[in-house]
Amino acid sequence: MRPGLVGVGRRYGSSCRSFRWLALILVLLALPSGASTGADEENKHQLRLEFPRAPRHDGTYRNLDPEFHRASHWTRLRFYLLSVAAMAKGERPFVPLPTAVPDVTALRQNHHEPTVMWVGHSTLLVQLDGVNFLTDPTWSNRAGPLSGTVGVRRFTPPGIPFKDLPPIDFVLISHDHYDHLDEPTVRQLARAFNPRFVVPLGLKAWLGDRGFTNVSELDWGESISIKGLEVVCTPAQHGSGRTLTDGGWRLWSSWVVVGTKRFYFAGDTGYAPHFEMIGRVLGPFDLAALPIGSYTPRIIAKPIHMSPEDALRAFRDLRASKFIGIHWGTFELAQEPYHEPPRRTVDEAARLGLDPRSILLPKPGGLLTW
């Protein structure tokens, strides 16, 4: 680990309609349920003294908690079928969130200030030390297979049009679920900017099979240097899979980016002790992006999705200065009212006595300095 990078090394660092609904069921069941160069390998660092290698048994990756388990397939299927039926009948209306007008000029001219823009769901546009990067980018109207033509519908548009993005240097992908790894968006990004895609184990081969070659793949505890920033792959508690048969084939992760400031991206995760470990080894953080939506019903969601209360507990474990809520208000995924997560976040922050200025819940497209 290079000791000059802000202490990372120091810390060990009809029929058609029926088909659509059938496809949606398959997507929902999977949702929460290229070659690198020699230079990539030379620049890859390890934090093995603190972070364990991702557990893998019988060809599938596992979570750190040996007692981790999800609800039964029957329980999950019953819930998803009821959710699909409710959406089909219009019983769960979704109204687009109000959006901000993105300051495209400021984005393109900024080469010094650390900024963040919530684009929607788990997509953030982050600027740090003159470097632009995205997290789990998706600009598609649906999260699902067949190039996003089927699957859960997007009801809030992206906070910034794709054409208005500044040059993107690299992209962080947390796992392969459709609402986090959107193949049409990845193709757009590759054509427009040829950014480095930084992914957890197993996804380099998946991307390589689809023609993407500018890919770096990391295990938990490994890091890589990109344009003066140190990017660290860190644990999460979740799962993976894009079909009913490939669950656990590819790893899931959270990410840390270290420059003159420290940024944490949780990806998709349940609350677990890994937050305290990450905060102890790599914290404190200037900004932590944590999911606050898709937490009901708890019997299904609790192991893999945090509630707002869980997210604020993780925020304190990470020893972060600012919190930005993600994974809400964008796709027809959650059973809870889509406007509930930010309200519960604000209420819990007040109960905990946190400075309200530390809790960021921006409109999509709003540009904030951190």
Coordinates of C-alpha atoms in Angstrom, one line a residue:
M1 CA 0.0 0.0 0.0
R2 CA 1.5 3.4 -0.9
P3 CA 2.0 5.4 2.4
G4 CA 1.4 8.7 0.7
L5 CA -2.3 8.2 0.0
V6 CA -3.9 9.9 3.1
G7 CA -3.1 7.0 5.4
V8 CA -4.7 4.1 3.7
G9 CA -1.4 2.1 4.1
R10 CA -1.1 3.6 7.6
R11 CA -4.3 1.8 8.6
Y12 CA -3.6 -1.4 6.7
G13 CA -5.6 0.1 4.7
S14 CA -52.2 -9.3 -23.4
S15 CA -49.7 -12.0 -24.2
C16 CA -47.1 -9.2 -24.3
R17 CA -48.4 -7.8 -21.0
S18 CA -48.3 -11.3 -19.4
F19 CA -44.8 -11.7 -20.6
R20 CA -43.8 -8.5 -19.0
W21 CA -45.2 -9.5 -15.7
L22 CA -43.6 -12.9 -15.8
A23 CA -40.2 -11.3 -16.6
L24 CA -40.8 -8.8 -13.7
I25 CA -41.3 -11.7 -11.3
L26 CA -38.0 -13.3 -12.4
V27 CA -36.2 -10.0 -12.0
L28 CA -37.6 -9.4 -8.6
L29 CA -36.6 -12.8 -7.5
A30 CA -33.0 -12.0 -8.6
L31 CA -32.8 -8.4 -7.5
P32 CA -32.2 -8.6 -3.7
S33 CA -31.9 -12.2 -3.5
G34 CA -12.7 -8.6 -19.7
A35 CA -9.2 -9.2 -18.7
S36 CA -7.2 -6.7 -16.6
T37 CA -3.8 -5.5 -17.7
G38 CA -0.5 -6.3 -16.1
A39 CA -0.3 -2.8 -14.8
D40 CA -3.6 -3.3 -12.9
E41 CA -2.1 -6.3 -11.1
E42 CA 1.1 -4.4 -10.3
N43 CA -1.0 -1.5 -8.8
K44 CA -3.2 -3.8 -6.8
H45 CA -2.7 -3.6 -3.0
Q46 CA -4.0 -5.7 -0.2
L47 CA -5.2 -5.0 3.3
R48 CA -5.2 -8.7 4.4
L49 CA -4.3 -7.9 8.0
E50 CA -7.7 -6.4 8.5
F51 CA -10.1 -7.6 5.8
P52 CA -10.8 -11.3 5.3
R53 CA -11.0 -12.8 1.8
A54 CA -14.6 -13.1 0.6
P55 CA -15.9 -16.6 1.7
R56 CA -16.6 -19.0 -1.1
H57 CA -18.1 -22.5 -0.9
D58 CA -19.2 -24.9 -3.6
G59 CA -18.6 -22.2 -6.3
T60 CA -20.7 -19.5 -4.7
Y61 CA -19.7 -16.5 -2.6
R62 CA -21.1 -16.1 1.0
N63 CA -21.5 -13.4 3.5
L64 CA -19.1 -13.0 6.5
D65 CA -21.8 -13.9 9.0
P66 CA -21.9 -17.7 9.2
E67 CA -25.4 -17.5 10.5
F68 CA -26.6 -15.4 7.6
H69 CA -29.8 -16.7 6.0
R70 CA -32.6 -15.3 3.9
A71 CA -36.3 -16.0 3.9
S72 CA -37.5 -19.1 2.2
H73 CA -38.0 -19.1 -1.6
W74 CA -41.7 -19.6 -1.0
T75 CA -42.0 -16.6 1.3
R76 CA -40.1 -14.4 -1.2
L77 CA -42.1 -15.7 -4.1
R78 CA -45.4 -15.0 -2.3
F79 CA -44.4 -11.5 -1.5
Y80 CA -43.2 -10.7 -5.0
L81 CA -46.4 -12.1 -6.6
L82 CA -48.5 -10.0 -4.3
S83 CA -46.4 -6.9 -5.1
V84 CA -46.6 -7.5 -8.9
A85 CA -50.4 -8.0 -8.6
A86 CA -50.7 -4.7 -6.6
M87 CA -48.7 -2.8 -9.2
A88 CA -50.6 -4.3 -12.1
K89 CA -53.9 -3.1 -10.5
G90 CA -52.5 0.3 -9.8
E91 CA -52.9 -0.1 -6.1
R92 CA -49.4 1.3 -5.4
P93 CA -49.1 4.6 -7.3
F94 CA -45.7 6.1 -7.6
V95 CA -45.3 9.8 -8.2
P96 CA -41.9 11.1 -9.5
L97 CA -39.8 12.9 -7.0
P98 CA -39.2 16.6 -7.6
T99 CA -35.8 17.1 -9.3
A100 CA -33.3 19.9 -9.3
V101 CA -31.9 21.5 -12.4
P102 CA -28.3 20.2 -12.6
D103 CA -25.6 22.9 -12.8
V104 CA -23.8 21.4 -15.9
T105 CA -21.4 24.3 -16.2
A106 CA -20.3 24.0 -12.6
L107 CA -19.8 20.2 -13.1
R108 CA -17.6 20.7 -16.2
Q109 CA -15.6 23.5 -14.8
N110 CA -14.9 22.0 -11.4
H111 CA -11.5 20.6 -10.9
H112 CA -10.9 21.1 -7.2
E113 CA -14.0 21.1 -5.0
P114 CA -15.4 17.8 -3.7
T115 CA -19.0 17.5 -4.9
V116 CA -21.7 14.9 -5.0
M117 CA -24.9 14.6 -7.0
W118 CA -27.6 12.0 -6.4
V119 CA -28.7 10.9 -9.9
G120 CA -31.2 8.5 -8.5
H121 CA -31.4 5.1 -6.7
S122 CA -27.8 4.1 -6.0
T123 CA -26.3 6.3 -8.7
L124 CA -24.0 9.1 -7.5
L125 CA -21.8 11.4 -9.5
V126 CA -18.8 12.2 -7.4
Q127 CA -16.0 14.7 -8.0
L128 CA -12.9 14.4 -5.9
D129 CA -9.4 15.9 -6.5
G130 CA -10.3 16.6 -10.2
V131 CA -11.5 13.1 -10.8
N132 CA -15.1 12.2 -11.8
F133 CA -16.6 8.9 -11.0
L134 CA -20.0 7.2 -10.8
T135 CA -21.5 4.6 -8.5
D136 CA -23.9 1.8 -9.7
P137 CA -24.9 3.9 -12.8
T138 CA -28.3 3.3 -14.3
W139 CA -30.1 5.7 -16.8
S140 CA -32.6 3.1 -18.1
N141 CA -36.4 3.3 -17.7
R142 CA -36.5 -0.2 -16.2
A143 CA -34.3 -2.4 -14.1
G144 CA -34.4 -5.8 -15.7
P145 CA -33.2 -8.2 -18.5
L146 CA -33.4 -7.8 -22.3
S147 CA -31.6 -4.5 -22.2
G148 CA -34.0 -3.0 -19.7
T149 CA -37.1 -3.6 -21.8
V150 CA -38.8 -5.5 -19.0
G151 CA -38.5 -5.3 -15.2
V152 CA -39.3 -2.9 -12.5
R153 CA -40.3 0.5 -13.8
R154 CA -38.4 3.7 -13.0
F155 CA -40.8 6.4 -11.8
T156 CA -38.3 9.2 -11.1
P157 CA -36.1 10.2 -14.1
P158 CA -32.3 10.6 -13.7
G159 CA -31.3 13.8 -12.0
I160 CA -29.0 14.7 -14.9
P161 CA -29.4 13.7 -18.6
F162 CA -26.7 11.3 -19.8
K163 CA -25.6 13.8 -22.5
D164 CA -24.8 16.4 -19.8
L165 CA -22.3 14.2 -17.8
P166 CA -18.8 15.5 -17.5
P167 CA -16.0 13.1 -18.6
I168 CA -16.1 10.0 -16.3
D169 CA -12.8 8.6 -15.2
F170 CA -14.0 5.4 -13.4
V171 CA -17.2 3.6 -12.4
L172 CA -17.8 1.6 -9.2
I173 CA -20.2 -1.3 -9.4
S174 CA -21.2 -3.0 -6.1
H175 CA -22.9 -6.1 -7.5
D176 CA -24.8 -7.6 -10.4
H177 CA -28.5 -7.0 -9.6
Y178 CA -30.3 -5.3 -12.4
D179 CA -30.9 -2.1 -10.4
H180 CA -27.2 -1.7 -9.8
L181 CA -25.6 -3.2 -12.9
D182 CA -27.5 -1.8 -15.9
E183 CA -25.9 -3.1 -19.1
P184 CA -27.3 -0.5 -21.5
T185 CA -25.9 2.3 -19.2
V186 CA -22.5 0.5 -19.0
R187 CA -22.4 0.4 -22.8
Q188 CA -23.3 4.1 -23.1
L189 CA -20.5 4.9 -20.6
A190 CA -17.9 2.7 -22.4
R191 CA -18.7 4.4 -25.8
A192 CA -18.8 7.9 -24.4
F193 CA -15.9 7.9 -22.0
N194 CA -14.1 4.5 -21.9
P195 CA -13.9 4.7 -18.0
R196 CA -12.3 2.1 -15.9
F197 CA -15.0 -0.2 -14.4
V198 CA -14.0 -1.3 -10.9
V199 CA -15.9 -4.4 -9.9
P200 CA -15.9 -7.2 -7.3
L201 CA -14.8 -10.7 -8.0
G202 CA -16.6 -12.6 -10.8
L203 CA -17.8 -9.5 -12.7
K204 CA -14.7 -9.0 -14.9
A205 CA -15.5 -12.2 -16.7
W206 CA -19.2 -11.3 -17.1
L207 CA -18.2 -7.9 -18.5
G208 CA -15.5 -9.4 -20.7
D209 CA -18.0 -11.8 -22.2
R210 CA -19.9 -8.7 -23.3
G211 CA -16.9 -6.9 -24.8
F212 CA -15.8 -4.7 -22.0
T213 CA -12.0 -4.7 -21.5
N214 CA -11.2 -1.7 -19.3
V215 CA -12.1 -3.5 -16.1
S216 CA -10.3 -4.0 -12.7
E217 CA -11.6 -6.7 -10.4
L218 CA -11.0 -6.8 -6.7
D219 CA -11.6 -9.0 -3.7
W220 CA -12.5 -7.5 -0.3
G221 CA -9.4 -5.9 1.2
E222 CA -7.7 -5.2 -2.2
S223 CA -7.3 -1.7 -3.6
I224 CA -6.1 -0.1 -6.7
S225 CA -4.8 3.4 -7.6
I226 CA -6.6 5.4 -10.2
K227 CA -5.6 9.0 -11.1
G228 CA -4.1 9.6 -7.7
L229 CA -7.1 8.2 -5.8
E230 CA -7.0 4.9 -3.8
V231 CA -10.0 2.7 -4.4
V232 CA -10.6 0.0 -1.9
C233 CA -13.0 -3.0 -2.2
T234 CA -14.7 -3.6 1.2
P235 CA -17.3 -6.1 2.5
A236 CA -21.1 -5.8 2.3
Q237 CA -23.9 -8.2 3.4
H238 CA -26.0 -8.9 0.4
G239 CA -26.1 -11.4 -2.5
S240 CA -25.9 -11.6 -6.3
G241 CA -27.5 -13.1 -9.3
R242 CA -29.2 -12.0 -12.5
T243 CA -31.2 -15.2 -13.1
L244 CA -32.8 -17.9 -11.0
T245 CA -29.7 -20.1 -11.3
D246 CA -26.6 -17.9 -10.9
G247 CA -27.1 -16.7 -7.3
G248 CA -23.8 -16.1 -5.6
W249 CA -21.6 -16.7 -8.7
R250 CA -20.3 -13.1 -8.5
L251 CA -19.2 -11.2 -5.4
W252 CA -20.9 -8.1 -3.9
S253 CA -19.1 -5.3 -2.1
S254 CA -19.0 -1.8 -0.8
W255 CA -16.3 0.7 -1.9
V256 CA -13.9 3.3 -0.3
V257 CA -12.3 6.1 -2.3
V258 CA -9.4 8.0 -0.7
G259 CA -7.9 11.2 -1.8
T260 CA -7.7 14.5 0.0
K261 CA -11.1 13.4 1.4
R262 CA -12.5 9.9 2.2
F263 CA -15.7 8.6 0.6
Y264 CA -17.6 5.5 1.4
F265 CA -20.2 3.8 -0.9
A266 CA -22.2 1.0 0.8
G267 CA -23.7 -0.5 -2.4
D268 CA -26.6 -2.7 -1.3
T269 CA -26.4 -4.2 2.1
G270 CA -28.0 -5.3 5.4
Y271 CA -26.7 -3.9 8.6
A272 CA -23.8 -6.0 9.9
P273 CA -20.5 -5.7 11.9
H274 CA -18.5 -4.9 8.7
F275 CA -19.4 -1.2 9.1
E276 CA -17.5 -1.0 12.4
M277 CA -14.5 -2.8 10.8
I278 CA -14.4 -0.5 7.8
G279 CA -14.7 2.6 10.0
R280 CA -11.9 1.4 12.3
V281 CA -9.5 0.5 9.4
L282 CA -10.2 3.1 6.8
G283 CA -12.3 5.8 8.6
P284 CA -13.2 8.4 9.6
F285 CA -15.0 9.3 6.4
D286 CA -16.0 12.7 5.1
L287 CA -19.0 11.4 3.3
A288 CA -20.8 8.0 3.5
A289 CA -23.5 7.0 1.0
L290 CA -25.9 4.6 2.6
P291 CA -29.1 2.9 1.4
I292 CA -32.3 3.8 3.1
G293 CA -35.0 2.2 1.0
S294 CA -36.5 -1.2 0.1
Y295 CA -36.5 -2.4 3.7
T296 CA -40.0 -4.0 3.9
P297 CA -41.3 -6.5 4.6
R298 CA -38.6 -7.0 7.2
I299 CA -38.8 -10.8 7.2
I300 CA -37.4 -10.7 3.7
A301 CA -35.5 -7.4 3.6
K302 CA -33.7 -7.2 6.9
P303 CA -30.7 -9.5 6.1
I304 CA -29.9 -7.6 2.8
H305 CA -31.4 -4.1 3.0
M306 CA -31.1 -1.5 5.7
S307 CA -33.8 0.5 7.2
P308 CA -33.2 4.3 7.7
E309 CA -32.5 3.5 11.4
D310 CA -30.0 0.8 10.4
A311 CA -28.3 3.2 7.9
L312 CA -27.8 5.8 10.7
R313 CA -26.3 3.2 12.9
A314 CA -23.9 2.3 10.1
F315 CA -23.1 6.0 9.7
R316 CA -22.0 6.2 13.3
D317 CA -20.0 2.9 13.0
L318 CA -18.2 4.4 10.0
R319 CA -17.3 7.6 12.0
A320 CA -18.5 9.6 9.0
S321 CA -19.0 13.4 9.0
K322 CA -21.8 13.5 6.4
F323 CA -24.5 11.1 5.3
I324 CA -26.2 10.9 1.9
G325 CA -29.2 8.6 1.5
I326 CA -29.4 6.4 -1.6
H327 CA -31.5 3.4 -2.9
W328 CA -34.9 5.0 -2.6
G329 CA -37.5 7.0 -4.6
T330 CA -36.5 5.7 -8.0
F331 CA -37.7 2.2 -8.9
E332 CA -41.0 0.4 -8.1
L333 CA -39.1 -1.9 -5.8
A334 CA -40.2 -1.3 -2.2
Q335 CA -43.3 -2.1 -0.2
E336 CA -42.9 0.9 2.1
P337 CA -44.4 4.2 0.8
Y338 CA -41.7 5.6 -1.5
H339 CA -41.6 8.9 0.4
E340 CA -41.2 7.3 3.9
P341 CA -37.4 6.6 3.9
P342 CA -36.2 10.3 4.0
R343 CA -38.8 11.1 6.7
R344 CA -37.7 8.2 8.9
T345 CA -34.1 9.2 8.3
V346 CA -34.7 12.8 9.5
D347 CA -36.7 11.6 12.5
E348 CA -34.1 9.1 13.6
A349 CA -31.3 11.6 13.1
A350 CA -33.1 14.0 15.4
R351 CA -33.7 11.3 18.0
L352 CA -30.0 10.5 18.0
G353 CA -29.1 14.2 18.3
L354 CA -27.2 14.3 15.0
D355 CA -26.5 17.7 13.4
P356 CA -29.2 18.0 10.7
R357 CA -26.6 19.6 8.5
S358 CA -24.8 16.3 8.3
I359 CA -27.8 14.5 6.8
L360 CA -28.0 15.0 3.0
L361 CA -31.2 14.0 1.3
P362 CA -31.0 16.0 -1.9
K363 CA -33.3 16.1 -4.9
P364 CA -32.0 14.2 -7.9
G365 CA -29.7 16.5 -9.8
G366 CA -28.8 18.7 -6.9
L367 CA -25.1 19.4 -6.7
L368 CA -23.6 19.5 -3.2
T369 CA -20.1 20.2 -1.8
W370 CA -18.8 17.8 0.8

